[in-house]
Short mmCIF file of C-alpha atoms and ligand atoms in Angstrom, two decimals:
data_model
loop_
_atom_site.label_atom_id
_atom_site.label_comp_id
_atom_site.label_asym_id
_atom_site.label_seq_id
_atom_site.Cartn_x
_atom_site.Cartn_y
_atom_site.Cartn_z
CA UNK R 1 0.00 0.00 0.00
CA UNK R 2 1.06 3.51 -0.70
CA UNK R 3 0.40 6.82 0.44
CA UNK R 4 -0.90 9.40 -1.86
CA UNK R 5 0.41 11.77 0.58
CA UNK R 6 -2.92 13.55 1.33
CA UNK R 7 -4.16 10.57 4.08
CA UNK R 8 -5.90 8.36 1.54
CA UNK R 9 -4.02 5.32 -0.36
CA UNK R 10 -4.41 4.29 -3.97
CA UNK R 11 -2.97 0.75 -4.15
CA UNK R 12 -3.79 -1.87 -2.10
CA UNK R 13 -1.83 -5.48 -1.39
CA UNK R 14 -4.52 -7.72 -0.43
CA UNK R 15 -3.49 -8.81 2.99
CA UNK R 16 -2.39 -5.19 3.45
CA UNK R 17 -5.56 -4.04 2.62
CA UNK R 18 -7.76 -4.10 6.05
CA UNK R 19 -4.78 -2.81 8.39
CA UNK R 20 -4.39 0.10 5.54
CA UNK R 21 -7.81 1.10 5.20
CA UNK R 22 -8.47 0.99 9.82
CA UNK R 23 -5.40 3.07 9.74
CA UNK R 24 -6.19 5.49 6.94
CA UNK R 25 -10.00 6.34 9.01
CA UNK R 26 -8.14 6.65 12.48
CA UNK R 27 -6.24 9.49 10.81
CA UNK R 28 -8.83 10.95 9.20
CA UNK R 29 -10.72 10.76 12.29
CA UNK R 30 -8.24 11.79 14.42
CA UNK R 31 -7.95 15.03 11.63
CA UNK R 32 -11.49 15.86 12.79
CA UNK R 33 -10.79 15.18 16.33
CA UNK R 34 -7.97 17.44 16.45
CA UNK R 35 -10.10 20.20 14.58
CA UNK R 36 -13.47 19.35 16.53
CA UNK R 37 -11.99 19.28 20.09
CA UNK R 38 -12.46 15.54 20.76
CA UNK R 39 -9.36 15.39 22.77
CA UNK R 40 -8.76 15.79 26.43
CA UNK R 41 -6.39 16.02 28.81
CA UNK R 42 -6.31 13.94 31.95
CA UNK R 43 -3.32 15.02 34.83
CA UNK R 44 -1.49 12.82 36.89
CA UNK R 45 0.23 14.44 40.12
CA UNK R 46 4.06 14.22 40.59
CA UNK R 47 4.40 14.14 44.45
CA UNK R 48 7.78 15.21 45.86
CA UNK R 49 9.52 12.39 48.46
CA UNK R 50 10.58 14.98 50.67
CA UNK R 51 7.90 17.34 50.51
CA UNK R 52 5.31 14.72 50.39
CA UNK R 53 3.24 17.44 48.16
CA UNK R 54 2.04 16.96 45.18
CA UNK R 55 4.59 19.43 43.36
CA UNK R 56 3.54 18.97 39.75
CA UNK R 57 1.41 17.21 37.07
CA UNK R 58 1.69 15.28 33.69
CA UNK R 59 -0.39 15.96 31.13
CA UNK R 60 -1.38 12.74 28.99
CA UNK R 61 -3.48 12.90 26.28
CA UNK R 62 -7.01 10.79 25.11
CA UNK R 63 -9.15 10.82 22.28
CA UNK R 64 -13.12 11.01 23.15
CA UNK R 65 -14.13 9.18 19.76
CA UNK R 66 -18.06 10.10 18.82
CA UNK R 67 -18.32 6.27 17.78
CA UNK R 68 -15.39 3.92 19.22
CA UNK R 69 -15.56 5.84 22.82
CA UNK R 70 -12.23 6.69 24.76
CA UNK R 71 -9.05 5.90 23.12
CA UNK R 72 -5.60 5.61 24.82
CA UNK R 73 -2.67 7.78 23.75
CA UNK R 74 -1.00 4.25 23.00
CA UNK R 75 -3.16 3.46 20.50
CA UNK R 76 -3.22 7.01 18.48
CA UNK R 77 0.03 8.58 19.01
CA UNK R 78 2.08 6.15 16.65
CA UNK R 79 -0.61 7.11 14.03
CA UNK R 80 -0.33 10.67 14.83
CA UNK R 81 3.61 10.28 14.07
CA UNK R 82 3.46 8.57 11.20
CA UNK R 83 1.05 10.76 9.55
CA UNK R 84 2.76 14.52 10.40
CA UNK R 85 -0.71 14.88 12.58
CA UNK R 86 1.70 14.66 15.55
CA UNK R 87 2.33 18.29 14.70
CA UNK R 88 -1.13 19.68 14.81
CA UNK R 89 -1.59 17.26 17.75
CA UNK R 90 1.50 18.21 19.96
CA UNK R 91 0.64 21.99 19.59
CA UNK R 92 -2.93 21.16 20.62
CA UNK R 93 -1.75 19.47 23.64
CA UNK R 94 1.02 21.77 24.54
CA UNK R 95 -1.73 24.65 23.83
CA UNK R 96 -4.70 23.53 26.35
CA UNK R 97 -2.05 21.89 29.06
CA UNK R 98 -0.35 25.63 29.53
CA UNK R 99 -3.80 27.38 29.57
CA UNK R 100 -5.08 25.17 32.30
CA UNK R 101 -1.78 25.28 34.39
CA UNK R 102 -1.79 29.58 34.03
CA UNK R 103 -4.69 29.23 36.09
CA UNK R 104 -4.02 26.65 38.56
CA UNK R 105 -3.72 27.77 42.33
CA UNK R 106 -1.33 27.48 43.92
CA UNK R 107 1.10 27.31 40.64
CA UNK R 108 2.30 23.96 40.58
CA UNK R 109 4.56 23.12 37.33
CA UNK R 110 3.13 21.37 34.26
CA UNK R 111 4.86 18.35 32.38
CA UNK R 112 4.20 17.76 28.45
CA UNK R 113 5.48 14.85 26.34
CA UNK R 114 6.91 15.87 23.07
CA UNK R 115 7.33 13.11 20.64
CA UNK R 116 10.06 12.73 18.82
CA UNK R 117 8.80 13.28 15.55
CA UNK R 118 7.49 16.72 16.40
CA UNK R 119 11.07 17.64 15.89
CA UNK R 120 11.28 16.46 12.55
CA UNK R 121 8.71 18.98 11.43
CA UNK R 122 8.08 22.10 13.19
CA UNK R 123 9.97 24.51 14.65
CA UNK R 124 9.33 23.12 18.48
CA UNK R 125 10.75 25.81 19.99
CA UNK R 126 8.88 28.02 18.35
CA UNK R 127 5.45 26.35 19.10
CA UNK R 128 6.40 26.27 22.69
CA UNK R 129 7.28 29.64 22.99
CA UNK R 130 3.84 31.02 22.03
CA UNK R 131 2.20 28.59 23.98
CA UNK R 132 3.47 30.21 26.65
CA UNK R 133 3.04 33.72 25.74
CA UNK R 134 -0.12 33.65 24.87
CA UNK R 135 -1.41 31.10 28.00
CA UNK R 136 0.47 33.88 30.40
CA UNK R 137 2.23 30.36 31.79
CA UNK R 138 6.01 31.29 33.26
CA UNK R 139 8.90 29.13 31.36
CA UNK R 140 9.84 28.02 35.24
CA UNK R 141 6.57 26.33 35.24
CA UNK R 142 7.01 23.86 32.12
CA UNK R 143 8.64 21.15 31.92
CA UNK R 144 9.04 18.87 28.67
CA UNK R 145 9.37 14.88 28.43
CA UNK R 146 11.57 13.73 25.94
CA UNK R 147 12.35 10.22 24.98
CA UNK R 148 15.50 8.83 23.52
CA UNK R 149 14.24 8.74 19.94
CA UNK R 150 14.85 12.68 19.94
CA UNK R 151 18.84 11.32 19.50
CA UNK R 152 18.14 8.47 17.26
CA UNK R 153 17.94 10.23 13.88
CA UNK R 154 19.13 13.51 14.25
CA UNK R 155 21.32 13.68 17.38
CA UNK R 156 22.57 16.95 16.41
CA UNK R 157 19.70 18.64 15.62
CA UNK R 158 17.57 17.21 18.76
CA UNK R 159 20.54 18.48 20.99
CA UNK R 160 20.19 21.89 18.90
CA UNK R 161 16.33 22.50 19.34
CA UNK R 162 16.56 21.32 23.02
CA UNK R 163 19.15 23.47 24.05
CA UNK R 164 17.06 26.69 22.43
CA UNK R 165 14.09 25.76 24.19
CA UNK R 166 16.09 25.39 28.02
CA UNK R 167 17.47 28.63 27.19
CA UNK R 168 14.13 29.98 27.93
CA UNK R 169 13.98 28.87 31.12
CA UNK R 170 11.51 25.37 30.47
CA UNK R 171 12.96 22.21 31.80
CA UNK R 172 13.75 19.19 30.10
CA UNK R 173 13.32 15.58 31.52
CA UNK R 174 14.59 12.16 29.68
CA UNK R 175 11.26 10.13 29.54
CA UNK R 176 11.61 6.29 29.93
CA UNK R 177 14.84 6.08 30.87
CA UNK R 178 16.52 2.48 30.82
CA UNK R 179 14.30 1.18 27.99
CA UNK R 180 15.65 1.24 24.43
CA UNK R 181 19.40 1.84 24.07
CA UNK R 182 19.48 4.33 26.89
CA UNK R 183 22.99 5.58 26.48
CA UNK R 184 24.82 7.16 29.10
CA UNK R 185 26.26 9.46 26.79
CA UNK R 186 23.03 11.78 26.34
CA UNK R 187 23.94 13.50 29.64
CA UNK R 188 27.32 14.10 28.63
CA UNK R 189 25.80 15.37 25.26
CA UNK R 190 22.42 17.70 27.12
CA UNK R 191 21.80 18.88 30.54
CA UNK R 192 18.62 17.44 31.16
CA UNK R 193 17.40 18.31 34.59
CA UNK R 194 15.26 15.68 35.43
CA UNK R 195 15.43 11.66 34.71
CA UNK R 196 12.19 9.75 34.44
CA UNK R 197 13.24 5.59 35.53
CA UNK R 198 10.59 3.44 33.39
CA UNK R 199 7.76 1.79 35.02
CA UNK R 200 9.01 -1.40 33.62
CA UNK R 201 12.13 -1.42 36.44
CA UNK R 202 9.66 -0.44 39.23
CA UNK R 203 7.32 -3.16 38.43
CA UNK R 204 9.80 -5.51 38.79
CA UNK R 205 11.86 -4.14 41.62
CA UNK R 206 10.99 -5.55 44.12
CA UNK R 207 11.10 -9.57 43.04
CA UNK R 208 14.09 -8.73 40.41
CA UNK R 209 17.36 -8.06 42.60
CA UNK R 210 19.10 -6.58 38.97
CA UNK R 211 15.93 -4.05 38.26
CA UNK R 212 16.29 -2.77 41.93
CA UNK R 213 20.09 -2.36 41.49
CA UNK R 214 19.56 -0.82 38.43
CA UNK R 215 16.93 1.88 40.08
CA UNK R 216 19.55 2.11 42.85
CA UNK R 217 22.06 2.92 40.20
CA UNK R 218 20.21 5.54 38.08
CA UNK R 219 19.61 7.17 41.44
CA UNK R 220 22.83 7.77 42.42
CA UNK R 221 23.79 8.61 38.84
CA UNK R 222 21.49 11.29 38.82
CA UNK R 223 23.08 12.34 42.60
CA UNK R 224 26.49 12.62 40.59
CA UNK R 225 24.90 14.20 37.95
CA UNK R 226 22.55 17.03 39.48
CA UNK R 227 19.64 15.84 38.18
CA UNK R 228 16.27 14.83 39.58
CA UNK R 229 14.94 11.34 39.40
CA UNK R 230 11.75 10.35 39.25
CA UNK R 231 9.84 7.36 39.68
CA UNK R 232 7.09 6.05 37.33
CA UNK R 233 4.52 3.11 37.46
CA UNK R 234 4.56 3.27 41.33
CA UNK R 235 1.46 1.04 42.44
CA UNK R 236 2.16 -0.06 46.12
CA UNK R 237 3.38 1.25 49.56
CA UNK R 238 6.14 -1.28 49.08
CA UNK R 239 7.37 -0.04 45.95
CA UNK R 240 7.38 3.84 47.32
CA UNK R 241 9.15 2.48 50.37
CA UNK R 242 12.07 1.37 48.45
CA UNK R 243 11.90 4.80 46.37
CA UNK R 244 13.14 7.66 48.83
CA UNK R 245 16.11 8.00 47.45
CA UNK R 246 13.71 9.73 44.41
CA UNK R 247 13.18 13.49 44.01
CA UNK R 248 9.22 12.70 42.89
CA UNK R 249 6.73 9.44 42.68
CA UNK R 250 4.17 8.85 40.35
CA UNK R 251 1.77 6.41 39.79
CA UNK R 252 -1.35 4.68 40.84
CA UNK R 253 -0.52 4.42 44.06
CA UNK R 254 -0.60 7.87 44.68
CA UNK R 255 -3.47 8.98 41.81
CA UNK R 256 -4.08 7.90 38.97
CA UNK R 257 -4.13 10.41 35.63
CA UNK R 258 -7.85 12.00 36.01
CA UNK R 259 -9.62 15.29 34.05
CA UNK R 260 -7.94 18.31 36.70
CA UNK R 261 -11.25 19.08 37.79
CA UNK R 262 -11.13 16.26 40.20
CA UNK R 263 -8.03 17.89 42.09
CA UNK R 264 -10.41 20.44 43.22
CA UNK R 265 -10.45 21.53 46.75
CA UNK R 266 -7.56 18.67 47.85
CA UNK R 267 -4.61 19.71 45.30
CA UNK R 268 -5.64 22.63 43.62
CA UNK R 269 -8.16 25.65 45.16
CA UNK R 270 -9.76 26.56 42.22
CA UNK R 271 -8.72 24.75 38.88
CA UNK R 272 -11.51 25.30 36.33
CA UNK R 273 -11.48 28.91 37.05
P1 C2E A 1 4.39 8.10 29.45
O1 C2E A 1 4.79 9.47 29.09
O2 C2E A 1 5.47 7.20 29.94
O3 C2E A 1 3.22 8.27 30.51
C1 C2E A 1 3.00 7.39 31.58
C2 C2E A 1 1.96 6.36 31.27
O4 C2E A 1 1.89 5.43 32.35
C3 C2E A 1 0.54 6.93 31.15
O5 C2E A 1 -0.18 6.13 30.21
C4 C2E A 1 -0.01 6.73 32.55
O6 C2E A 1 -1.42 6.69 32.61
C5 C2E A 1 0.58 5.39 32.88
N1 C2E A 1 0.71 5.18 34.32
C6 C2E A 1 0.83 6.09 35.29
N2 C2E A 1 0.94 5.52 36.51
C7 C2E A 1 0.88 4.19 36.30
C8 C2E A 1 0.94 3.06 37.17
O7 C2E A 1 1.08 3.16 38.39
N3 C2E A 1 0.86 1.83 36.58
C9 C2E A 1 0.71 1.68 35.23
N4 C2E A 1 0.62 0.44 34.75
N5 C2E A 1 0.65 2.74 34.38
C10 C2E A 1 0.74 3.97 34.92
P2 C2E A 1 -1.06 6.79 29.07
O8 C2E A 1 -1.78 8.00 29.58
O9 C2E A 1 -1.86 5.69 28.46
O10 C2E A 1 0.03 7.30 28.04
C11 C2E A 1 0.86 6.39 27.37
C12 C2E A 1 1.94 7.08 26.61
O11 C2E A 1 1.39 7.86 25.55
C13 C2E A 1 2.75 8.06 27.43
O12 C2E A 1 3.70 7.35 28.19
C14 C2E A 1 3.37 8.91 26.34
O13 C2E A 1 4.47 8.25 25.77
C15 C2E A 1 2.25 8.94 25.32
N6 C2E A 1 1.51 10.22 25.47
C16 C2E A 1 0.50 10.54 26.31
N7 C2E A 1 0.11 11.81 26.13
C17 C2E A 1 0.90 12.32 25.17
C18 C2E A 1 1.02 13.61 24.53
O14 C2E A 1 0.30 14.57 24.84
N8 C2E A 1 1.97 13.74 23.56
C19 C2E A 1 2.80 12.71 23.21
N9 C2E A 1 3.71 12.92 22.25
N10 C2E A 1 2.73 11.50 23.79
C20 C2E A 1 1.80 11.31 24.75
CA1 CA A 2 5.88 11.04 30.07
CA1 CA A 3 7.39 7.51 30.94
CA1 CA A 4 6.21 5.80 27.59
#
């Protein structure tokens, strides 16, 4: 199958032919949904080990399909990146997230993902920039997650665009660390501020002696290194336990991701303005 370049396809292989065509109507759909403000934003709270506060929040995307119902980031994202709608999509995201977050009291700081195909395209920086100018949202505030793949094509040029954007003041965290080829050598290459340790290792910490040494040693790598660590996929008081040496938990166990109206009155005073 081939792409005509404008989302439809004009030749078909057979077996091809029923994976093509779902994918080619998820990206026209997801098109509309991007134009017709079917997507939302759920948050999920950061909490800080020593403060025990909850000091921040991810934003993570869904879809609120008029026919198929609520789909995952997992299963539209990839599409999204393949098709350049990643673009459109990111600056969406990025758009809403820093709108909300001007207005949340007190000011806690906002995380975004950034996919590594949004580099490709647009100018990032750019995009970022006027989404906080025109949401009113301080640079200090934001905070972007960044997975390995920025390095994979274009090391250079990943480096490049993230160093513009950190000039600004916004913070940059390594998403997913110690999946893929996670080489040390990105901190030598960027100063990152903050590590994310996949939820993969923290899922298996605690019956898996090598993923807790590995968690112990990406901790005190990001001691040496200045940088904050952070814990993801946390889902029991167990797990936690064995996680002080962590700047900031998330996961389940403290909240799950949920729409940032439900942080009223306990996190937030008065989110929704
Ligand atoms: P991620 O950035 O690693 O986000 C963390 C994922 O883990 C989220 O899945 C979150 O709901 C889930 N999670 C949090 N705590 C726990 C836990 O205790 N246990 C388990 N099993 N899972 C937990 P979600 O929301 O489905 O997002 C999946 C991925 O989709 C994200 O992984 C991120 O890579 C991508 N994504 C989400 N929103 C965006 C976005 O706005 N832009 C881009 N480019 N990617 C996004
Ligand atoms: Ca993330
Ligand atoms: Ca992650
Ligand atoms: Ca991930």
């Amino acid at each position: 199958a081939k792409a005509d370049g404008r989302g439809g396809y004009r030749f078909f292989e057979p077996a091809m032919d029923a994976i093509a065509r779902e994918r080619a109507t998820l990206e026209a759909d997801l098109r509309e949904a991007i134009e017709h403000e079917q997507l939302l934003i759920d948050y999920q709270p950061l909490v800080g080990i020593e403060s025990g506060r909850v000091e921040g929040f991810e934003a993570l995307v869904r879809w609120q399909h008029p026919t198929r119902g609520l789909i995952m980031p997992t299963d539209f994202v990839p599409v999204a990146e393949d098709s350049g709608l990643i673009v459109d999509l990111g600056e969406w995201v990025l758009r809403r997230a820093c709108t909300d977050a001007a207005r949340w009291n007190p000011p806690l700081r906002l995380s975004v993902n950034l996919s590594p195909a949004q580099f490709g395209y647009a100018d990032v920086c750019e995009t970022v920039a006027r989404a906080l100018a025109d949401s009113g949202l301080p640079p200090q505030r934001l905070e972007l997650e960044v997975t390995e793949g920025v390095f994979i094509h274009d090391a250079k040029r990943g480096i490049a665009i993230l160093e513009r954007i950190r000039a600004t003041g916004v913070q940059i965290a390594m998403d997913d660390f110690g999946t893929g080829y996670s080489s040390l050598s990105y901190f030598r290459q960027f100063p990152f501020d903050k590590v994310k340790i996949d939820r993969s290792f923290i899922k298996d910490m605690l019956h898996n002696s090598h993923a807790r040494s590995i968690v112990e040693a990406i901790i005190s790598l990001g001691r040496g290194l200045n940088l904050q660590i952070v814990a993801e996929g946390v889902e029991t008081a167990e797990q936690l336990a064995q996680l002080q040496g962590c700047s900031q938990v998330q996961g389940y166990y403290l909240s799950p991701p949920l729409p940032i109206g439900q942080f009223a009155g306990s996190v937030l005073v008065n989110p929704q303005t």
